């Protein structure tokens, strides 16, 4: 019989030397640690000098009763198990053994296997007993720790009875709501909930369900004792039921709940949400909000049979004014333009800034298409009067294109595209200030076809280039990594910026092979600089179209395998727009790559749709602050507040923050004061080709000292 190894010692006590010799031989054959004693005196000595877990005892001794040895031992060492092994055949022997609390009883002669099995079972019982005691001790300590955690928790923890009255609430009630806990005991929970949320709280704050059906993530507002702004909380609650020991089995006893304070998070989300849907400069709806309202307007128009119109406005001569008088002047001019255009619209119409000097207007529920022309005329009239700014008198014109549903298109994309085409047509006609879309108008189709052909050729002719911009830890002065940037060196047109060809690549699907080419080239080049043992990280931006591809994950992994680039050094950047297309599918793909070591960053954070609930579900490592926020730090206090909020929120979630577009020492100092230490921008380096980047990294210690010294000056 195989014996489990044990560290506990066994003492055999028997008056027969031959029996002790047999036991020693049997124990040695099974590697059991066994000592022997041939007399009661010797047994007492051994028990006093050493710790034994099991005693094999024949209680029949010439000099006295062996059971007395058991009783003596119990007084000094209770943690010992005694197995009686005796030749006494009387009926009183088992009874006496039982009265003395022995663990087991065997009669001589017994087989070696029977004896070994008895010893093994005794040792196993001891092991389980010791394990149970350890568990009990841990449980007791855990209960003490739990009591401390509940009392110290920043969350509001409460218990209700079956009528919804508080029977327990922790000290957070004082900090969060201003109520002493004892003031709330016996009061109904509804007295804490804001009146507008009570219907939502009913059957949730006093939840009766358990398991998966219990309340989780329900947001409510709770009233404060001083009547101030309510506290926003995230509620988790479940029903408590009797188990027979605590109340009748199955009887509802009350509710256990945890309410987490999310007031600051809600405030931060409100700021980010506003920023996501509004233009920072003019306060107008941005492209995202305009499209959302157009989508809603189309749904309503399809149901009602009404018309609607999209107007695309482009300011004439604005770029000349902006270049000659400066961006600050141009921004203030755009604010004035927005105010005038707003005055031309009805309530329910939408004016949005699409970017630069382009605006769009949504006119829902039109009775006739000529009404759109009337609005266009009002816009012309509003902008005819010159703008007076800084003692300058500025004249602006506007070109307007109009597309009407359903005549000129039945989709959101089609209407915007056709309004844009009509605007370009109007701009090219000196006598025409606005134009309705006509299918015969020359639009951007030729441009896109030319660009698509050129892009296909560029991939084969190696006209595409990879530039690198370093990401710097300003607290240590080290370059942590580089971001790979794509450029197109056209043989005839020269350097084409990404904003001109990336949209075409996305619309034609070329973005996928281009992205994989960029990743492969960057991995090989960065790896050649310092080898696989380097810690230099590589950041690569991904298109939403690429992420949506079914073979997206396989494509990334194939490049990593082919180039032997360490996955843990690769950071893939995605925009917030990617998350909104198909969040669950994106999460699954990102988690699969994250499991291989790849990290992820959200690029241009704050310009899209993200909320904390998305960030908590995604395997995100880094948030990148858009350069428009960085460069606007000193234009408005809202910019600084928003950047500070993003940094604080990221730190709360354990995420890194990288500020893009850092161009001045003043921006660096401001970001560093907000505890943002990772930056990239022209202050450190313009984007460079590979060999120049390698040289920059090699000489960075001296250059970093100069940059950081000048920034501190």
XYZ file of C-alpha atoms in Angstrom:
713
model
C 0.000 0.000 0.000
C 1.427 3.416 -0.995
C 1.578 5.862 1.888
C 1.307 9.623 1.559
C 4.459 11.254 2.880
C 4.041 12.994 6.228
C 6.176 15.214 8.462
C 4.296 14.268 11.618
C 6.119 11.853 13.930
C 4.580 8.660 15.245
C 5.346 7.119 18.663
C 4.820 3.372 19.183
C 4.392 2.399 22.857
C 4.385 -1.349 23.559
C 5.875 -3.613 26.255
C 6.867 -6.259 23.700
C 10.234 -5.577 22.006
C 9.456 -7.865 19.075
C 6.281 -5.903 18.371
C 8.221 -2.636 18.436
C 10.838 -4.076 16.081
C 8.093 -5.150 13.654
C 6.524 -1.698 13.772
C 9.901 -0.041 13.141
C 10.527 -2.264 10.115
C 7.032 -1.612 8.730
C 7.402 2.159 9.220
C 10.820 2.202 7.589
C 9.469 0.366 4.538
C 6.884 3.161 4.098
C 9.199 6.069 5.078
C 7.091 6.873 8.135
C 8.935 8.775 10.911
C 8.521 6.391 13.900
C 9.995 6.387 17.405
C 9.421 3.607 19.988
C 9.039 3.294 23.734
C 9.085 -0.048 25.584
C 7.944 1.333 28.952
C 5.487 3.938 30.138
C 8.347 5.930 31.678
C 10.201 6.002 28.376
C 6.983 6.992 26.597
C 6.443 9.908 29.018
C 10.009 11.101 28.428
C 9.649 10.987 24.657
C 6.291 12.791 24.762
C 7.781 15.529 26.919
C 10.825 15.986 24.698
C 9.194 15.871 21.267
C 5.929 16.594 19.472
C 4.072 13.559 18.150
C 0.965 13.610 16.023
C 0.010 9.941 16.432
C 0.643 7.478 19.295
C 0.294 3.698 18.677
C -0.409 2.356 22.170
C -0.862 -1.062 23.716
C -2.269 0.011 27.116
C -1.343 -3.281 28.834
C 1.916 -2.756 30.780
C 3.320 -4.631 33.771
C 4.032 -1.381 35.587
C 0.629 0.249 35.162
C -2.332 1.292 33.063
C -1.404 2.630 29.618
C -4.643 4.635 29.469
C -3.231 6.806 32.270
C -0.559 7.871 29.769
C -3.331 9.083 27.442
C -5.030 11.076 30.192
C -1.750 12.683 31.256
C -0.941 13.589 27.674
C -4.368 15.150 27.129
C -3.647 17.566 29.973
C -0.372 18.773 28.404
C -0.924 18.268 24.684
C -4.427 18.023 23.367
C -3.327 17.864 19.731
C -2.430 14.155 19.601
C -4.305 11.191 18.187
C -4.044 7.808 19.922
C -4.568 4.495 18.116
C -4.942 1.557 20.530
C -3.207 -1.588 19.245
C -3.752 -4.289 21.889
C -3.928 -8.015 22.368
C -6.527 -7.606 25.126
C -9.505 -9.643 23.929
C -11.856 -8.615 26.726
C -14.992 -6.702 25.882
C -14.030 -3.887 28.225
C -10.947 -2.871 26.190
C -12.848 -1.048 23.401
C -15.134 0.626 25.941
C -12.211 1.844 27.982
C -10.461 3.068 24.845
C -13.591 4.978 23.826
C -13.898 6.613 27.245
C -10.318 7.793 26.990
C -10.952 9.454 23.638
C -8.778 7.372 21.362
C -8.958 7.919 17.602
C -9.068 4.264 16.572
C -8.892 0.725 18.000
C -7.178 -2.393 16.607
C -6.750 -5.867 18.049
C -3.576 -7.873 17.747
C -2.765 -9.617 15.608
C -3.689 -7.375 12.634
C -2.353 -7.330 9.102
C 0.237 -4.742 8.067
C -2.174 -3.312 5.489
C -4.884 -2.864 8.129
C -2.463 -1.139 10.450
C -1.077 1.075 7.698
C -4.594 2.018 6.564
C -5.541 2.963 10.121
C -2.416 5.093 10.516
C -2.997 6.733 7.113
C -6.632 7.531 7.967
C -5.565 9.007 11.290
C -2.938 11.180 9.628
C -5.452 12.275 7.001
C -7.999 13.191 9.710
C -5.306 15.230 11.432
C -4.415 16.994 8.196
C -8.057 17.845 7.514
C -8.557 18.981 11.102
C -5.540 21.268 10.902
C -6.738 22.580 7.574
C -10.177 23.313 9.008
C -8.640 25.168 11.926
C -6.552 27.254 9.535
C -9.653 28.020 7.484
C -11.545 28.998 10.620
C -8.733 31.302 11.664
C -8.642 32.890 8.215
C -12.411 33.267 8.279
C -12.285 34.981 11.646
C -9.605 37.355 10.422
C -11.584 37.875 7.224
C -14.690 38.783 9.199
C -12.692 41.281 11.207
C -11.234 42.714 8.019
C -14.673 42.830 6.398
C -16.059 44.806 9.348
C -13.179 47.257 9.013
C -13.631 47.552 5.237
C -17.377 48.161 5.543
C -16.830 50.879 8.117
C -14.024 52.460 6.068
C -15.474 51.943 2.567
C -15.965 55.006 0.358
C -19.121 53.284 -0.904
C -22.477 53.625 0.804
C -23.291 50.157 2.174
C -26.760 49.522 3.565
C -29.222 46.852 4.664
C -33.027 47.205 4.477
C -35.671 45.146 6.212
C -38.520 43.541 4.292
C -40.455 46.830 4.430
C -37.655 48.897 2.880
C -36.497 50.518 6.125
C -32.811 50.934 6.955
C -31.484 48.493 9.542
C -27.824 49.262 8.785
C -25.948 51.954 6.899
C -22.212 52.618 7.104
C -20.388 55.818 7.980
C -20.228 56.915 4.329
C -23.748 58.288 4.812
C -22.158 61.146 6.772
C -19.443 61.899 4.231
C -21.547 61.503 1.086
C -24.964 62.767 2.163
C -24.399 64.570 5.450
C -26.568 62.186 7.513
C -25.424 60.504 10.704
C -26.038 56.756 10.136
C -28.239 56.461 13.226
C -30.500 59.223 11.848
C -31.454 56.971 8.927
C -32.121 53.761 10.841
C -35.830 52.909 10.674
C -36.470 55.399 7.852
C -37.789 54.275 4.467
C -35.234 54.328 1.651
C -37.470 56.491 -0.556
C -36.802 59.447 1.734
C -33.212 59.447 0.477
C -33.994 59.183 -3.250
C -34.591 62.292 -5.382
C -38.312 62.500 -6.205
C -37.770 62.147 -9.978
C -35.833 58.900 -9.445
C -38.169 57.197 -6.977
C -40.049 55.282 -9.663
C -36.690 54.016 -10.943
C -35.573 53.136 -7.409
C -38.752 51.232 -6.586
C -38.005 47.502 -6.634
C -34.295 48.261 -7.161
C -33.074 50.047 -4.057
C -35.099 47.480 -2.096
C -34.206 44.677 -4.542
C -35.754 41.247 -3.926
C -33.993 39.392 -6.721
C -30.666 37.595 -6.423
C -27.932 36.319 -8.728
C -27.830 37.493 -12.316
C -31.244 39.141 -12.032
C -30.242 41.407 -9.140
C -29.745 45.131 -9.668
C -26.324 46.133 -10.980
C -25.087 49.423 -12.396
C -28.311 51.367 -11.823
C -27.639 55.090 -11.595
C -29.727 57.089 -9.128
C -29.584 60.438 -7.372
C -29.699 60.670 -3.580
C -30.672 63.760 -1.619
C -28.151 65.465 0.636
C -29.004 66.563 4.159
C -28.172 70.196 3.349
C -30.450 70.248 0.300
C -27.517 70.799 -2.094
C -26.969 69.161 -5.462
C -27.856 65.468 -5.214
C -25.220 62.754 -5.164
C -25.091 60.508 -8.217
C -24.594 56.871 -7.250
C -24.129 53.584 -9.068
C -26.320 51.025 -7.275
C -25.807 47.305 -6.773
C -28.461 45.562 -4.657
C -29.745 42.051 -4.017
C -32.370 40.364 -1.905
C -31.565 38.445 1.299
C -33.474 35.282 2.180
C -33.669 33.066 5.240
C -31.730 29.813 5.232
C -33.281 28.151 8.248
C -30.640 29.441 10.643
C -31.330 33.097 9.904
C -35.087 33.217 9.502
C -37.393 30.675 7.890
C -35.899 29.110 4.784
C -36.862 31.052 1.656
C -38.455 33.965 3.494
C -37.521 37.449 2.207
C -35.587 39.218 4.973
C -34.577 42.432 3.256
C -32.023 43.959 0.886
C -28.266 44.338 0.898
C -26.974 47.163 -1.280
C -23.886 49.152 -2.235
C -24.153 52.655 -3.706
C -20.950 53.995 -5.245
C -20.490 57.754 -5.519
C -20.104 58.624 -9.214
C -20.835 62.343 -8.941
C -17.408 63.397 -10.194
C -17.520 60.799 -12.939
C -20.910 62.072 -14.107
C -19.549 65.604 -14.152
C -16.524 64.502 -16.171
C -18.719 62.520 -18.558
C -20.972 65.543 -19.032
C -17.950 67.632 -20.023
C -16.651 64.954 -22.376
C -20.125 64.297 -23.792
C -20.604 67.979 -24.538
C -17.184 68.094 -26.127
C -17.959 64.975 -28.140
C -21.018 66.565 -29.727
C -20.163 70.263 -29.832
C -17.562 72.405 -31.503
C -15.247 73.844 -28.850
C -14.805 77.184 -30.570
C -18.373 78.141 -31.490
C -20.402 75.925 -29.169
C -22.343 74.689 -32.214
C -23.171 71.018 -32.777
C -20.242 69.253 -34.405
C -20.177 66.724 -37.214
C -21.174 63.819 -34.943
C -24.207 65.579 -33.499
C -25.240 66.896 -36.905
C -25.203 63.393 -38.342
C -27.168 62.088 -35.386
C -29.856 64.740 -35.862
C -29.901 64.151 -39.608
C -30.366 60.429 -38.972
C -33.321 61.179 -36.690
C -34.723 63.678 -39.178
C -34.607 61.116 -41.985
C -36.431 58.559 -39.859
C -39.169 61.091 -39.126
C -39.373 62.192 -42.760
C -39.776 58.602 -43.962
C -42.666 58.101 -41.552
C -44.392 61.426 -42.257
C -43.614 61.803 -45.936
C -42.153 65.305 -45.350
C -39.162 66.801 -47.077
C -35.988 67.909 -45.356
C -32.936 69.765 -46.595
C -29.214 69.792 -45.920
C -27.289 73.000 -46.605
C -23.491 72.927 -46.897
C -21.871 76.332 -46.299
C -18.263 77.279 -47.055
C -16.974 80.759 -46.203
C -15.340 82.654 -49.038
C -12.081 84.554 -48.348
C -11.836 83.189 -44.790
C -8.586 81.328 -45.412
C -6.976 84.524 -46.710
C -8.105 86.402 -43.578
C -6.899 83.583 -41.330
C -3.465 83.470 -42.976
C -2.928 87.223 -42.951
C -4.375 88.160 -39.548
C -3.628 84.973 -37.608
C -5.494 81.972 -36.218
C -6.620 83.770 -33.067
C -8.268 86.472 -35.164
C -9.795 83.822 -37.406
C -11.230 81.938 -34.432
C -12.949 85.044 -33.090
C -14.284 85.759 -36.559
C -15.768 82.269 -36.776
C -17.531 82.839 -33.452
C -19.159 85.981 -34.881
C -20.145 84.110 -38.057
C -21.780 81.359 -36.004
C -23.850 83.870 -34.023
C -25.154 85.527 -37.203
C -26.001 82.240 -38.898
C -27.847 81.019 -35.801
C -30.175 83.991 -36.124
C -31.261 82.836 -39.590
C -32.812 79.558 -38.449
C -36.072 78.400 -36.904
C -36.318 76.616 -33.618
C -35.778 72.957 -34.440
C -33.311 73.659 -37.256
C -29.679 72.650 -36.676
C -26.579 74.676 -37.476
C -23.320 72.724 -37.123
C -19.662 73.443 -37.689
C -18.117 70.608 -39.672
C -14.572 71.919 -39.274
C -12.476 74.838 -40.511
C -14.733 77.336 -42.238
C -17.410 74.800 -43.200
C -20.890 74.760 -41.681
C -23.958 72.643 -42.322
C -27.645 73.310 -41.727
C -30.428 70.766 -41.253
C -33.934 71.934 -42.121
C -36.425 69.248 -41.069
C -40.116 69.119 -42.054
C -39.971 71.334 -45.152
C -43.271 71.987 -46.901
C -41.514 72.868 -50.163
C -37.897 72.822 -51.356
C -38.004 76.570 -52.034
C -38.007 77.096 -48.267
C -34.387 75.903 -48.242
C -33.552 78.668 -50.769
C -35.179 81.204 -48.439
C -32.917 80.120 -45.592
C -29.892 80.331 -47.910
C -30.848 83.918 -48.811
C -31.114 84.783 -45.104
C -27.613 83.419 -44.552
C -26.275 85.562 -47.384
C -27.975 88.629 -45.956
C -26.615 87.923 -42.472
C -23.051 87.765 -43.723
C -23.255 90.691 -46.146
C -22.694 93.220 -43.374
C -18.946 93.475 -42.709
C -17.518 92.197 -39.431
C -15.754 94.766 -37.253
C -13.019 93.164 -35.190
C -9.875 94.777 -33.725
C -10.502 97.929 -35.774
C -10.599 95.775 -38.876
C -13.575 95.683 -41.256
C -13.835 92.191 -42.701
C -16.025 91.177 -45.631
C -16.862 87.525 -46.047
C -18.854 85.685 -48.638
C -20.411 82.240 -48.472
C -21.087 79.490 -50.989
C -24.042 77.230 -50.205
C -25.022 73.869 -51.623
C -28.485 72.404 -51.012
C -29.667 68.793 -51.143
C -33.317 67.940 -50.471
C -34.724 64.622 -49.268
C -35.922 62.536 -51.058
C -35.273 64.275 -54.387
C -31.493 64.527 -54.049
C -30.791 61.524 -51.864
C -32.362 59.248 -49.285
C -29.397 58.529 -47.049
C -27.440 60.624 -44.592
C -24.158 60.170 -46.441
C -25.769 60.845 -49.814
C -27.403 64.102 -48.751
C -24.230 65.479 -47.180
C -22.152 64.448 -50.169
C -24.585 65.970 -52.651
C -24.902 69.212 -50.663
C -21.103 69.399 -50.642
C -20.972 68.848 -54.413
C -23.605 71.552 -54.945
C -21.564 73.947 -52.750
C -18.457 73.418 -54.910
C -20.578 73.999 -57.988
C -21.890 77.268 -56.516
C -18.365 78.343 -55.537
C -17.210 77.841 -59.125
C -20.009 80.000 -60.563
C -19.378 83.699 -59.979
C -23.014 84.677 -60.438
C -24.368 81.886 -58.243
C -24.423 82.177 -54.450
C -26.210 78.898 -53.796
C -27.109 75.839 -55.838
C -29.412 72.851 -55.502
C -27.812 69.511 -56.238
C -28.048 68.199 -59.765
C -26.843 64.716 -60.777
C -25.009 66.251 -63.733
C -22.811 68.371 -61.472
C -19.161 67.524 -61.434
C -18.445 66.204 -57.966
C -15.484 64.610 -56.359
C -15.805 61.301 -58.183
C -12.944 62.066 -60.591
C -10.759 63.158 -57.711
C -11.422 59.986 -55.750
C -10.831 57.771 -58.811
C -7.500 59.465 -59.497
C -6.508 59.208 -55.857
C -7.496 55.519 -55.674
C -5.435 54.677 -58.767
C -2.481 56.564 -57.358
C -2.743 54.791 -54.019
C -2.746 51.361 -55.639
C 0.363 52.328 -57.566
C 1.954 53.834 -54.448
C 1.775 50.526 -52.594
C 3.662 48.716 -55.340
C 6.147 51.516 -56.089
C 7.098 52.160 -52.459
C 5.917 55.759 -52.638
C 4.529 55.477 -49.103
C 6.845 56.482 -46.276
C 6.977 55.831 -42.557
C 7.966 58.749 -40.336
C 8.452 58.534 -36.593
C 7.749 60.984 -33.782
C 9.144 60.247 -30.323
C 7.037 59.956 -27.168
C 8.946 61.369 -24.191
C 8.698 60.862 -20.437
C 9.446 64.441 -19.313
C 9.902 63.349 -15.701
C 12.951 61.262 -16.632
C 13.846 62.767 -20.006
C 13.769 59.334 -21.673
C 12.246 58.465 -25.042
C 9.736 55.751 -24.215
C 8.641 55.017 -27.751
C 7.835 56.334 -31.210
C 4.610 56.728 -33.137
C 4.721 55.554 -36.743
C 3.152 58.095 -39.121
C 2.196 57.455 -42.752
C 3.130 59.837 -45.582
C 2.741 59.636 -49.373
C 5.561 60.975 -51.507
C 3.781 61.348 -54.859
C 6.160 61.407 -57.866
C 4.332 64.380 -59.426
C 2.446 66.105 -56.615
C 5.106 65.786 -53.935
C 4.244 65.075 -50.318
C 0.497 64.402 -49.887
C -0.748 64.785 -46.291
C -2.733 61.906 -44.742
C -5.899 63.987 -44.482
C -6.056 64.012 -48.277
C -5.555 60.327 -49.029
C -6.639 58.417 -45.903
C -10.393 59.077 -46.507
C -9.997 57.734 -50.042
C -8.112 54.702 -48.729
C -10.906 54.022 -46.247
C -13.667 54.391 -48.812
C -11.927 52.074 -51.273
C -10.790 49.517 -48.691
C -7.122 50.148 -49.464
C -6.658 51.208 -45.859
C -6.318 47.557 -44.786
C -3.275 46.592 -46.936
C -1.805 50.064 -46.317
C -2.162 49.669 -42.535
C -0.568 46.218 -42.586
C 2.258 47.556 -44.762
C 2.827 50.406 -42.299
C 2.847 48.014 -39.335
C 5.255 45.593 -41.038
C 7.665 48.330 -42.118
C 7.632 50.009 -38.718
C 8.182 46.743 -36.833
C 11.163 45.799 -38.987
C 12.738 49.242 -38.854
C 12.308 49.834 -35.115
C 13.601 46.328 -34.402
C 16.712 47.050 -36.490
C 17.626 50.055 -34.328
C 18.192 48.324 -30.988
C 17.193 44.670 -31.310
C 14.483 42.607 -29.573
C 15.920 43.224 -26.105
C 15.208 46.975 -26.332
C 12.309 48.495 -24.367
C 11.522 51.123 -27.034
C 7.786 50.979 -27.781
C 6.097 51.386 -31.151
C 2.680 53.045 -31.534
C 0.679 52.538 -34.733
C -2.707 54.109 -35.529
C -5.511 51.883 -36.823
C -8.431 52.737 -39.057
C -11.929 51.785 -37.909
C -12.422 49.969 -41.225
C -9.346 47.840 -40.533
C -10.504 46.924 -37.013
C -13.876 45.822 -38.401
C -12.312 43.262 -40.749
C -12.996 39.618 -39.731
C -9.296 38.758 -40.100
C -8.077 41.833 -38.218
C -6.557 39.873 -35.319
C -4.924 37.282 -37.589
C -3.425 40.031 -39.739
C -1.776 41.727 -36.759
C -0.470 38.440 -35.368
C 0.893 37.425 -38.779
C 2.932 40.642 -38.985
C 4.291 40.138 -35.460
C 5.241 36.557 -36.296
C 6.834 37.523 -39.602
C 8.870 40.414 -38.148
C 9.527 38.772 -34.740
C 8.590 42.085 -33.142
C 7.852 41.639 -29.392
C 4.062 42.091 -28.922
C 4.530 43.759 -25.525
C 6.370 46.634 -27.256
C 3.529 47.306 -29.709
C 0.740 49.767 -28.890
C -2.141 50.012 -31.356
C -4.049 53.301 -31.366
C -7.771 53.389 -32.047
C -10.167 56.320 -32.116
C -13.322 56.633 -30.057
C -15.277 56.333 -33.312
C -14.088 52.719 -33.629
C -15.729 51.861 -30.301
C -19.146 53.111 -31.327
C -19.410 51.024 -34.501
C -19.653 47.617 -32.835
C -18.448 47.771 -29.252
C -18.842 44.090 -28.337
C -16.987 42.877 -31.426
C -14.211 45.420 -30.891
C -13.813 44.367 -27.246
C -13.468 40.717 -28.245
C -10.771 41.496 -30.814
C -8.857 43.829 -28.525
C -8.925 41.346 -25.667
C -7.563 38.604 -27.923
C -4.600 40.750 -28.944
C -4.175 42.024 -25.397
C -3.859 38.420 -24.277
C -0.852 38.117 -26.620
C 0.815 41.149 -25.012
C -0.268 43.963 -27.365
C -1.439 47.158 -25.627
C -4.009 49.701 -26.839
C -4.430 53.459 -26.718
C -7.444 55.646 -27.474
C -6.226 58.319 -29.886
C -7.549 61.898 -29.848
C -9.409 61.195 -26.602
C -12.136 63.702 -25.791
C -13.154 64.341 -29.413
C -15.499 61.349 -29.666
C -17.974 59.337 -27.689
C -16.177 57.465 -24.882
C -17.691 57.039 -21.457
C -16.275 55.409 -18.358
C -18.428 52.337 -18.879
C -16.652 51.692 -22.232
C -13.193 52.370 -20.802
C -13.744 49.938 -17.948
C -14.692 47.152 -20.376
C -11.842 47.688 -22.815
C -8.238 46.490 -22.368
C -7.007 50.063 -22.719
C -3.533 51.049 -21.507
C -3.254 54.673 -22.667
C -5.376 57.764 -23.401
C -3.936 60.250 -25.906
C -5.064 63.854 -25.443
C -5.874 65.412 -28.807
C -3.484 68.129 -29.937
C -6.367 70.606 -30.267
C -6.807 70.416 -26.481
C -3.065 70.761 -25.870
C -2.741 73.767 -28.131
C -5.860 75.355 -26.659
C -4.690 75.177 -23.044
C -4.274 78.955 -22.813
C -7.135 80.004 -25.055
C -9.995 79.217 -22.675
C -10.267 77.964 -19.125
C -12.579 75.238 -20.446
C -9.651 73.698 -22.336
C -7.465 73.463 -19.232
C -10.363 72.137 -17.168
C -11.137 69.470 -19.752
C -7.503 68.351 -20.034
C -7.173 68.237 -16.244
C -10.379 66.205 -16.011
C -9.177 63.690 -18.613
C -5.833 63.259 -16.827
C -7.471 62.808 -13.419
C -9.997 60.349 -14.829
C -7.242 58.317 -16.533
C -5.201 58.190 -13.342
C -8.287 57.011 -11.462
C -8.652 54.173 -13.956
C -4.961 53.302 -13.818
C -4.326 54.434 -17.410
C -1.343 56.265 -18.886
C -1.871 59.632 -20.578
C 0.070 60.941 -23.575
C -0.435 64.565 -24.604
C -0.112 65.142 -28.356
C 0.880 68.339 -30.113
C 3.173 69.769 -27.402
C 4.940 72.653 -29.125
C 5.932 75.102 -26.377
C 7.637 74.996 -23.004
C 4.568 76.683 -21.551
C 2.388 73.758 -22.662
C 4.910 71.284 -21.248
C 4.984 73.011 -17.855
C 1.212 73.225 -17.687
C 0.733 69.550 -18.567
C 3.423 68.500 -16.123
C 1.676 70.470 -13.352
C -1.440 68.392 -14.130
C 0.614 65.201 -13.569
C 0.855 64.383 -17.275
C 4.429 63.214 -17.901
C 4.217 61.505 -21.312
C 4.198 63.849 -24.314
C 4.952 64.117 -28.010
C 5.083 67.072 -30.347
C 7.303 69.496 -32.228
C 8.879 70.693 -28.955
C 10.754 67.389 -28.863
C 10.989 66.535 -32.557
C 9.184 66.815 -35.851
C 8.321 63.482 -37.507
C 11.516 62.003 -38.926
C 12.425 59.220 -41.312
C 13.888 56.045 -39.823
C 17.648 56.811 -39.976
C 17.105 60.305 -38.565
C 14.963 58.868 -35.761
C 17.653 56.327 -34.951
C 20.256 59.116 -34.725
C 17.929 61.204 -32.570
C 17.513 58.343 -30.117
C 21.254 57.713 -29.998
C 22.000 61.390 -29.174
C 18.869 61.983 -27.130
C 20.475 62.485 -23.702
C 22.083 65.785 -24.765
C 19.078 66.939 -26.786
C 16.653 66.049 -23.994
C 18.629 68.153 -21.545
C 18.421 71.129 -23.900
C 14.678 70.713 -24.525
C 13.741 70.258 -20.876
C 16.099 73.024 -19.761
C 14.559 75.481 -22.221
C 11.064 74.356 -21.185
C 11.875 75.057 -17.545
C 13.282 78.440 -18.365
